[in-house]
Tab-separated table of C-alpha atoms in Angstrom:
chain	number	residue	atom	x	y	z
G	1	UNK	CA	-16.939	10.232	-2.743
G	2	UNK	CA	-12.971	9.120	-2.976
G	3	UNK	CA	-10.790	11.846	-4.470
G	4	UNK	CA	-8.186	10.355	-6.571
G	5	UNK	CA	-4.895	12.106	-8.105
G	6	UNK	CA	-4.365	10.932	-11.346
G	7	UNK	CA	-0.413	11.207	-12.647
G	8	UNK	CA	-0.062	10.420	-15.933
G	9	UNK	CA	1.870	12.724	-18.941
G	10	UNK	CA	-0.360	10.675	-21.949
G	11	UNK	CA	-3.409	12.550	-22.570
G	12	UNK	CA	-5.138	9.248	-24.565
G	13	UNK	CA	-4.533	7.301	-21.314
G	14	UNK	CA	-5.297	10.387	-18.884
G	15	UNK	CA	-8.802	10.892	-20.522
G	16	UNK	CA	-9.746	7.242	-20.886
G	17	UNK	CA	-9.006	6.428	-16.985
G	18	UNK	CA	-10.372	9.782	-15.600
G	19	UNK	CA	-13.851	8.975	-17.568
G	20	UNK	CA	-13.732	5.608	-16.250
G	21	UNK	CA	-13.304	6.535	-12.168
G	22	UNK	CA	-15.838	9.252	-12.400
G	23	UNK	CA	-18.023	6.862	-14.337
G	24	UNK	CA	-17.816	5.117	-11.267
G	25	UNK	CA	-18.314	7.740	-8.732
G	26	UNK	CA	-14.624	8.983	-8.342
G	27	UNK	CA	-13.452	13.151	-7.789
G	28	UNK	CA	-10.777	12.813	-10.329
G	29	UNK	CA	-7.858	15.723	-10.373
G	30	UNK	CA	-5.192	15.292	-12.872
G	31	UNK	CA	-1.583	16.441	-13.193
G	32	UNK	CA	0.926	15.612	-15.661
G	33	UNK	CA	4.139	15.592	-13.773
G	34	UNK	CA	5.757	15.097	-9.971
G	35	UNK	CA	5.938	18.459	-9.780
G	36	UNK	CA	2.348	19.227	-10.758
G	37	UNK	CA	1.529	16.486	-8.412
G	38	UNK	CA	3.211	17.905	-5.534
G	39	UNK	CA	1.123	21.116	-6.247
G	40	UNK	CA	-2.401	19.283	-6.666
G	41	UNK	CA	-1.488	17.519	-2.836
G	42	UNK	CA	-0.354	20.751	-1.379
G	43	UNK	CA	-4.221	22.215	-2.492
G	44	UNK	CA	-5.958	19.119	-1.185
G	45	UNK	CA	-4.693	15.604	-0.071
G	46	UNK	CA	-6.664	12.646	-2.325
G	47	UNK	CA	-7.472	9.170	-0.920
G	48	UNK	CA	-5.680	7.738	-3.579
G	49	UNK	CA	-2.674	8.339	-6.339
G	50	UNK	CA	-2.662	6.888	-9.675
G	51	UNK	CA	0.904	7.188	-10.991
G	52	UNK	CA	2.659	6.352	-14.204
G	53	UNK	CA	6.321	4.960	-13.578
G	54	UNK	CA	7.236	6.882	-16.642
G	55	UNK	CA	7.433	10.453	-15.853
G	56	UNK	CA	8.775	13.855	-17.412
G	57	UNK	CA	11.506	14.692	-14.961
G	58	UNK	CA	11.477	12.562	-11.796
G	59	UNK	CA	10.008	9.212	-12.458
G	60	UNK	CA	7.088	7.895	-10.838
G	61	UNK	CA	9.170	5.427	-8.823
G	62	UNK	CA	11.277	8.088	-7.235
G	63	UNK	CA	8.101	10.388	-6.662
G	64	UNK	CA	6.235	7.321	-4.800
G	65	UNK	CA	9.876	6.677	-2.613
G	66	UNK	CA	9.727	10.776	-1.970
G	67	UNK	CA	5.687	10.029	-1.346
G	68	UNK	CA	6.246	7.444	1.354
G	69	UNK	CA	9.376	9.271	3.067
G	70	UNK	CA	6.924	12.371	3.400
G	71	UNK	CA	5.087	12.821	6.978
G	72	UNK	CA	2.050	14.601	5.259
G	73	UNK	CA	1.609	11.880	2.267
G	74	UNK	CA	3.139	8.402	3.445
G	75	UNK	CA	-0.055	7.116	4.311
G	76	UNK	CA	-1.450	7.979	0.743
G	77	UNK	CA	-2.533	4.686	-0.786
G	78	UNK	CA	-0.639	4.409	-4.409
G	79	UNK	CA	-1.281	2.447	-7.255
G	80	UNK	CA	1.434	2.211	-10.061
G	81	UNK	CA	0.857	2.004	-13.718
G	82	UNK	CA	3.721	1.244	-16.093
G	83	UNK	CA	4.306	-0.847	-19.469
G	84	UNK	CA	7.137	-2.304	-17.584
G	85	UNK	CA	5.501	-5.871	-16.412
G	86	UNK	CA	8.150	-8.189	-15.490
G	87	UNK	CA	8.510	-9.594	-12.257
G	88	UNK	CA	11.527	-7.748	-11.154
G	89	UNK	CA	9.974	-4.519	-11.905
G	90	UNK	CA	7.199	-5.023	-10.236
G	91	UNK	CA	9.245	-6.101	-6.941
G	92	UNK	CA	10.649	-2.887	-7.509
G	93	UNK	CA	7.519	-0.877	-7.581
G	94	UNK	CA	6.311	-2.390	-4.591
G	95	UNK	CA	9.482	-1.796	-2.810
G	96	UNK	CA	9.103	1.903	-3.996
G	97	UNK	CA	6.169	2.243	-1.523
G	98	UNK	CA	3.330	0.903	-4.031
G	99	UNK	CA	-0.194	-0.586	-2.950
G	100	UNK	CA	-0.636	-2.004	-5.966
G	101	UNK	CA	0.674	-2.307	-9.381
G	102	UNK	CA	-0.927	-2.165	-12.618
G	103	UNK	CA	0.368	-3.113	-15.843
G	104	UNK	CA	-0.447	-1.298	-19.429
G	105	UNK	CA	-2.322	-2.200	-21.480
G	106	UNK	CA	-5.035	-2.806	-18.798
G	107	UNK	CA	-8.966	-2.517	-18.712
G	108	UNK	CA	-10.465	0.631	-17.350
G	109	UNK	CA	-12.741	-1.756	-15.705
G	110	UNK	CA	-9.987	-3.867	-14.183
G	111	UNK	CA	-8.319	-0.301	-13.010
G	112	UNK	CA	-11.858	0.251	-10.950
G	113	UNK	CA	-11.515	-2.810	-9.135
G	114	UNK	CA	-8.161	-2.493	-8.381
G	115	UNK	CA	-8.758	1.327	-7.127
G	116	UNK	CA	-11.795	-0.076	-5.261
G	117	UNK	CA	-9.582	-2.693	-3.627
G	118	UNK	CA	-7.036	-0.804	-2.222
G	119	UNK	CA	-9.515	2.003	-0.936
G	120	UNK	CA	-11.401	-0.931	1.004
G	121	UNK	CA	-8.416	-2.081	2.510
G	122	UNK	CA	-6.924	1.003	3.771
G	123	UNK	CA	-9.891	2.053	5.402
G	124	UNK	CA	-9.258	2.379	9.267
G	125	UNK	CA	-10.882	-0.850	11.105
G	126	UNK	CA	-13.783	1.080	13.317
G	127	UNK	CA	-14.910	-0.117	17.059
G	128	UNK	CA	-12.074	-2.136	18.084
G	129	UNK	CA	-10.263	-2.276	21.121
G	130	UNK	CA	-6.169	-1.688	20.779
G	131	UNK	CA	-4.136	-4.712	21.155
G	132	UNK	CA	-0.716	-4.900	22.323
G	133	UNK	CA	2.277	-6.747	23.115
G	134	UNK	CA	5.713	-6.979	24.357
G	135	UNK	CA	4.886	-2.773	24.721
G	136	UNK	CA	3.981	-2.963	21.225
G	137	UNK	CA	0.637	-1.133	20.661
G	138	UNK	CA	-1.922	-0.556	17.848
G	139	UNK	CA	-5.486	1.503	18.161
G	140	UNK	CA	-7.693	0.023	15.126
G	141	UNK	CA	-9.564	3.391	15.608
G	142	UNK	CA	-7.315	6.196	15.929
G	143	UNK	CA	-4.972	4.240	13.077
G	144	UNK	CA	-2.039	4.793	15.230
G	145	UNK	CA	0.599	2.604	16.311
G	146	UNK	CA	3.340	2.764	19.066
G	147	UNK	CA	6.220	0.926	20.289
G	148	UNK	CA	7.366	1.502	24.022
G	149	UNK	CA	5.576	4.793	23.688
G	150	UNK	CA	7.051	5.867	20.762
G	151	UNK	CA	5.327	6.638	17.447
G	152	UNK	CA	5.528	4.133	14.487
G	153	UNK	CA	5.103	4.934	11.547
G	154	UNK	CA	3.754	2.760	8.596
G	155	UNK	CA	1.617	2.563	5.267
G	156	UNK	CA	-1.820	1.530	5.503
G	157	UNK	CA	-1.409	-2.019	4.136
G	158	UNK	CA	1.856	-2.576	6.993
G	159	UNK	CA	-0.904	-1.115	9.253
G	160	UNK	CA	-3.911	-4.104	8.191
G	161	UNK	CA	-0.525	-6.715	8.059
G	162	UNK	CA	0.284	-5.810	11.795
G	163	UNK	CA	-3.414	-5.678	13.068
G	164	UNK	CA	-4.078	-9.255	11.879
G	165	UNK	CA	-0.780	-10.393	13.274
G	166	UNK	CA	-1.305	-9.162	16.464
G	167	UNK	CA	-5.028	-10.322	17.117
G	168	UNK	CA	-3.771	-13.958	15.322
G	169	UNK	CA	-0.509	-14.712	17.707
G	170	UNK	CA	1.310	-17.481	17.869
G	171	UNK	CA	-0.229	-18.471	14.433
G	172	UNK	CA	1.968	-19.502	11.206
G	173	UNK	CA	0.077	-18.041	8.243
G	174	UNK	CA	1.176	-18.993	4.557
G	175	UNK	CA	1.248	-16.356	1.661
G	176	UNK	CA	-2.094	-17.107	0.265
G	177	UNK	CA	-3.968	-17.014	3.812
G	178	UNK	CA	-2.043	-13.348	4.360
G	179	UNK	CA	-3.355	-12.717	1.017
G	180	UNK	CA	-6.896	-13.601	1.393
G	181	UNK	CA	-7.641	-12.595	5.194
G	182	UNK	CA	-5.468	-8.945	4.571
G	183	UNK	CA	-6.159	-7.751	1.153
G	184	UNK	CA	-9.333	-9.818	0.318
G	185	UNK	CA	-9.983	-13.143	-1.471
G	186	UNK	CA	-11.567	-11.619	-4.510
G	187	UNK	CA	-8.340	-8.936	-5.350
G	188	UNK	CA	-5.814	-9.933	-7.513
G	189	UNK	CA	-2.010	-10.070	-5.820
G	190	UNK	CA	0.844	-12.026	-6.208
G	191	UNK	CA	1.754	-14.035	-3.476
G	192	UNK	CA	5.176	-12.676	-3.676
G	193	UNK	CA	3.452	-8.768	-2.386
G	194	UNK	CA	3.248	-10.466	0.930
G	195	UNK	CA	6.936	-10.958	1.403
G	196	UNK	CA	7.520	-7.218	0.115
G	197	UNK	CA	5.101	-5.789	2.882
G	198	UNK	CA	6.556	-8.353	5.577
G	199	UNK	CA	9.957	-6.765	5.006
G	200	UNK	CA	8.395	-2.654	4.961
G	201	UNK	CA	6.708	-4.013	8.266
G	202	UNK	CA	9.701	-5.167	9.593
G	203	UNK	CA	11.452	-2.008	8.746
G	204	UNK	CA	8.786	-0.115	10.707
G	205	UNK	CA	9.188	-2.107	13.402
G	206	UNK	CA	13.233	-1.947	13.773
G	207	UNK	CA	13.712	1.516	15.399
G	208	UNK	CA	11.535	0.547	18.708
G	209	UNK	CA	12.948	-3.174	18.687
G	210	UNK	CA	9.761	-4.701	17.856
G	211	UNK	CA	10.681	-6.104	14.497
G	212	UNK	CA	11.788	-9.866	16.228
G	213	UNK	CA	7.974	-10.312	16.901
G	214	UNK	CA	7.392	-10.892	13.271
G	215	UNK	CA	8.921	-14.536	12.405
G	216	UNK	CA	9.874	-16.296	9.311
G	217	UNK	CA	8.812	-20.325	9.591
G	218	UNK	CA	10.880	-21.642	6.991
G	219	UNK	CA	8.705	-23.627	4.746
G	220	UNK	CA	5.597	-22.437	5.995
G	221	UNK	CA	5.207	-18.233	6.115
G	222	UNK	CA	4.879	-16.096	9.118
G	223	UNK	CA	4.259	-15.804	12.427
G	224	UNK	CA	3.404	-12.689	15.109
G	225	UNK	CA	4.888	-14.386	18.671
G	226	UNK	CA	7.033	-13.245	21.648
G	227	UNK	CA	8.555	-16.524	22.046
């Protein structure tokens, strides 16, 4: 049973989202505030945060940036939920670290699915070999990745991203096939998540010189080569 944090200062909205998840089989722990947040991860690490952009003191934006800076917590799925629905903003939340992003007024029952899709995608790949190149290396098992020997850190969506670059080489995808083959044909994404994870991927990459392996085709999406 998934343990999910729930971060959200509206008690209405709190109450109707909490009764949904456990409805549906979900440990459900609740705090009002980054700081009581912080406090409810410190007690016991969930599989998954639920987190309201619009906070008491710091906002939920800043708490997922502090979230995915954070050695313990970075690797914490989060989905964002904020009236704020236009395009920009939800660039921004995404760049902020999010999984996903959920705009109010939703559906408790579209909330379930989207929970349910980011848990099934995060979920470590079991009883594969590692694959590497150019010194880059990734264990689908252990959930680890390393460049030259050195550790590289990355969410868990960068994490799926690199795994089906790297056992697809030499292979231009397009948006919509990253889309379908990473996060699942049936979840709902916009096509423009895939450039925001390309770039956090990239970013991992950079410190052990392995971010040239991932190539922009102008015209026609991405590609995972050593040429």
């Amino acid at each position: 049973m998934a343990s999910i944090l729930l971060v959200e200062d509206e008690a209405a909205i709190r109450e109707m989202v909490a009764m949904a998840l456990e409805r549906a089989g979900y440990r459900v722990r609740h705090a009002e505030s980054a700081e009581d947040a912080d406090a409810a991860i410190r007690l016991s690490q969930p599989d998954l945060i639920l987190l309201d952009w619009m906070l008491p003191g710091e906002s939920g934006i800043d708490f997922a940036r502090r979230l995915k800076r954070g050695r313990v917590t970075r690797e914490i799925p989060v989905i964002l939920l904020t009236a704020r629905g236009e395009e920009a903003d939800r660039i921004r939340g995404l760049d902020a670290g999010a999984d996903d992003y959920v705009p109010k007024p939703f559906s408790p029952r579209e909330l379930v699915a989207r929970v349910k899709a980011v848990l099934r995608r995060v979920q470590p790949t079991a009883g594969e070999a590692p694959v590497e190149m150019r010194g880059l290396t990734l264990d689908p098992v252990s959930h680890r990745v390393s460049g030259d020997g050195r550790k590289v850190e990355m969410g868990p969506t960068e994490f799926r991203l690199l795994h089906f670059f790297m056992t697809h080489p030499d292979r231009v995808f397009n948006r919509a096939q990253l889309l379908d083959n990473v996060w699942g044909a049936n979840v709902y994404v916009e096509e423009r998540t895939v450039d925001v994870h390309v770039r956090r991927l990239r970013k991992a990459l950079a410190p052990t010189g392995h971010d040239d392996l991932l190539q922009t085709v102008r015209g026609a999406g991405y590609r995972f080569s050593i040429d």
